[in-house]
C-alpha cells in the first residue's frame, strides 16, 4: 500500500541542522509516511547523516543527484513520491510531532486538496530560542472553512510558502505542476505556490502552528543579496505559464501581478546602495512594459500599492533617495534604542549601583572638608 504522506526534503550542505530536522519527521505521530531525501550534491557530512538514519528506518529513501538547484531537487522528489499527499520540510527547519497527522485528518475530513497551517519563525541568540508567530492567512475568516481560490482570490495575498502544509498528489500529477529548474535555491517555491492555488478547488487553513521556520541560517537564500534577480526570472517564467494557459490567464493574471509586486518589494527592502538604485531602474523599465501590455492595472491594486508602483515607474531616482533616507533614519533609531537598552542594563547592574553609592559618599565627604 502507498503511504499516506510523502515528505520531501531537498538537502544541500545542511549538516549543522539536519539531525534535528530529520528526527522531527521520523517522530511524527502519523507513522504511515515516506521520507524522500534528495541529496543535491552535498559536500559536507549531510549524506553520512542520511545514511545513518536510513539504516535505522526503512521509511527513508535517499536519492543522490549532482548539484542542480532547489527546483530540480524538488521535482525529483515529487517524481519518486507515492503518497496520497505530499509534504515539504526544509532541512534547516523542523516540525511538531503531530503535524502530518493533523493535516492529513483535516484534508480527509474536509476533502481538501491543500491544507496549510500557521507556523513560527525562529532564531537562536545567545543560546536562547526567539520565535515569532506567523499566521498563514491575513484574514481570520479564511480559517477552518473550505476555500475555492478561484472564487476567493484574496487567498493569493496570503503569505507565500510551500512547506507549512500538504498537497494532494493527484492535484500535482493531474496538472503537471513542477518547479522551475533555474540555478541555485532562490524563489523557485514562488512558482509552485502560485500554480497549486491556480489549479486547486479546495483549500483549508488551520490556525495551529506546526512548522518551525529557521531564520538564523547564514546560508539561507533570503540572506543573500546577490540573488535578487532570481525572482524576476521566476515571475517571467510564471507569466509565460499563464500565457500558455489562457483560461488560467483570464482568471489569475491580476493575482500574479500582485504577488510579483509583493516579492519585488521584499527585494527592495533587503538591498542598499548602488545595487538598490540599479534594481529600481530595472523595475521601472519592467513595470513600464507590464503597463504597456496591460498586465498591471490600477484597479487590481490597493491605492498605496499603485502609488508605489507609479512612483517607481516614473521617478525611480527619487524613490531611491527616499528609501535610503528612511533606512538611514531607521538605523539611527535602532542605534538609539540599543544605546538606551545598554544604559538601562548598566543602571540595573550591581557594579553600577555600588559605584553610584561610593560616588555619593565621596561627594558628601568632599563637601564636609
Coordinates of N, CA, C and O in Angstrom, one line a residue, residues 114 116 136 154-163 167 177 179 188-199 205 234-235 238 255 259 262:
X114 N -5.5 21.0 -0.6 CA -4.4 21.7 0.1 C -4.8 22.0 1.5 O -5.9 22.5 1.7
X116 N -3.1 24.1 4.8 CA -2.0 25.0 5.2 C -2.2 25.4 6.7 O -3.3 25.6 7.1
X136 N -0.8 32.0 8.6 CA -0.6 31.7 7.2 C -1.6 32.5 6.4 O -1.5 32.6 5.2
X154 N -8.7 36.5 -2.7 CA -7.9 37.2 -1.6 C -6.9 36.2 -1.0 O -5.9 36.7 -0.4
X155 N -7.1 34.9 -1.2 CA -6.1 34.0 -0.6 C -4.7 34.1 -1.3 O -3.7 33.7 -0.8
X156 N -4.7 34.7 -2.5 CA -3.4 34.9 -3.2 C -2.6 36.0 -2.5 O -1.4 36.2 -2.8
X157 N -3.2 36.8 -1.6 CA -2.5 37.8 -0.9 C -1.9 37.2 0.4 O -1.2 37.9 1.1
X158 N -2.2 36.0 0.7 CA -1.6 35.4 1.9 C -0.1 35.1 1.8 O 0.4 35.1 0.6
X159 N 0.5 34.8 2.9 CA 2.0 34.6 2.8 C 2.3 33.5 1.9 O 1.7 32.5 1.8
X160 N 3.4 33.7 1.2 CA 3.9 32.7 0.2 C 4.9 31.8 0.8 O 6.0 32.2 1.1
X161 N 4.5 30.5 1.1 CA 5.4 29.5 1.4 C 4.8 28.2 1.0 O 3.6 28.1 0.9
X162 N 5.6 27.1 0.9 CA 5.1 25.9 0.4 C 5.3 24.7 1.4 O 4.8 23.6 1.2
X163 N 5.9 25.0 2.6 CA 6.3 23.9 3.5 C 5.4 23.8 4.7 O 5.6 22.8 5.5
X167 N -0.2 18.7 0.1 CA -0.9 18.9 -1.2 C -1.3 17.5 -1.7 O -0.5 16.5 -1.6
X177 N 2.2 19.9 -12.4 CA 2.8 21.1 -11.6 C 4.2 20.7 -11.3 O 4.5 19.7 -10.7
X179 N 8.3 22.5 -10.4 CA 9.1 23.7 -10.0 C 9.9 24.1 -11.2 O 10.3 23.3 -12.0
X188 N 12.3 29.6 -6.3 CA 11.6 28.6 -7.1 C 10.3 28.1 -6.4 O 9.4 27.6 -7.1
X189 N 10.2 28.4 -5.1 CA 8.9 28.0 -4.4 C 7.8 28.9 -4.8 O 6.6 28.5 -4.7
X190 N 8.1 30.1 -5.3 CA 7.0 31.0 -5.8 C 6.1 30.4 -6.8 O 4.9 30.5 -6.8
X191 N 6.8 29.8 -7.8 CA 6.0 29.2 -8.9 C 5.1 28.0 -8.5 O 4.0 27.9 -8.9
X192 N 5.7 27.2 -7.6 CA 4.9 26.0 -7.1 C 3.7 26.5 -6.3 O 2.6 26.0 -6.5
X193 N 3.9 27.5 -5.5 CA 2.9 28.1 -4.6 C 1.8 28.6 -5.5 O 0.6 28.3 -5.3
X194 N 2.1 29.4 -6.5 CA 1.1 30.0 -7.4 C 0.4 29.0 -8.2 O -0.9 29.1 -8.3
X195 N 1.1 28.1 -8.8 CA 0.4 27.1 -9.6 C -0.6 26.2 -8.9 O -1.7 25.9 -9.3
X196 N -0.2 25.8 -7.7 CA -1.1 25.0 -6.9 C -2.4 25.7 -6.5 O -3.5 25.1 -6.6
X197 N -2.3 27.0 -6.3 CA -3.5 27.8 -6.0 C -4.4 27.9 -7.2 O -5.6 27.9 -7.2
X198 N -3.7 28.1 -8.4 CA -4.5 28.3 -9.6 C -5.3 27.0 -10.0 O -6.4 27.1 -10.5
X199 N -4.7 25.8 -9.7 CA -5.4 24.6 -10.1 C -6.3 24.0 -9.0 O -7.2 23.2 -9.3
X205 N -7.3 26.4 5.7 CA -6.2 26.9 6.6 C -6.6 26.5 8.0 O -7.8 26.6 8.4
X234 N 11.9 34.2 -12.1 CA 10.8 33.3 -11.7 C 9.4 33.9 -12.2 O 8.6 33.1 -12.7
X235 N 9.2 35.2 -12.0 CA 8.0 35.7 -12.4 C 7.9 35.9 -14.0 O 6.7 35.9 -14.5
X238 N 6.6 32.5 -14.8 CA 5.2 32.4 -14.4 C 4.3 33.1 -15.4 O 3.2 32.7 -15.7
X255 N -3.7 38.4 -9.9 CA -3.1 37.8 -8.7 C -1.6 37.6 -8.9 O -0.8 37.8 -8.0
X259 N 1.3 39.4 -6.6 CA 2.4 38.7 -5.9 C 3.7 39.1 -6.4 O 4.7 39.1 -5.6
X262 N 4.6 42.2 -4.5 CA 5.0 41.9 -3.1 C 6.4 41.4 -3.0 O 7.1 41.7 -2.1

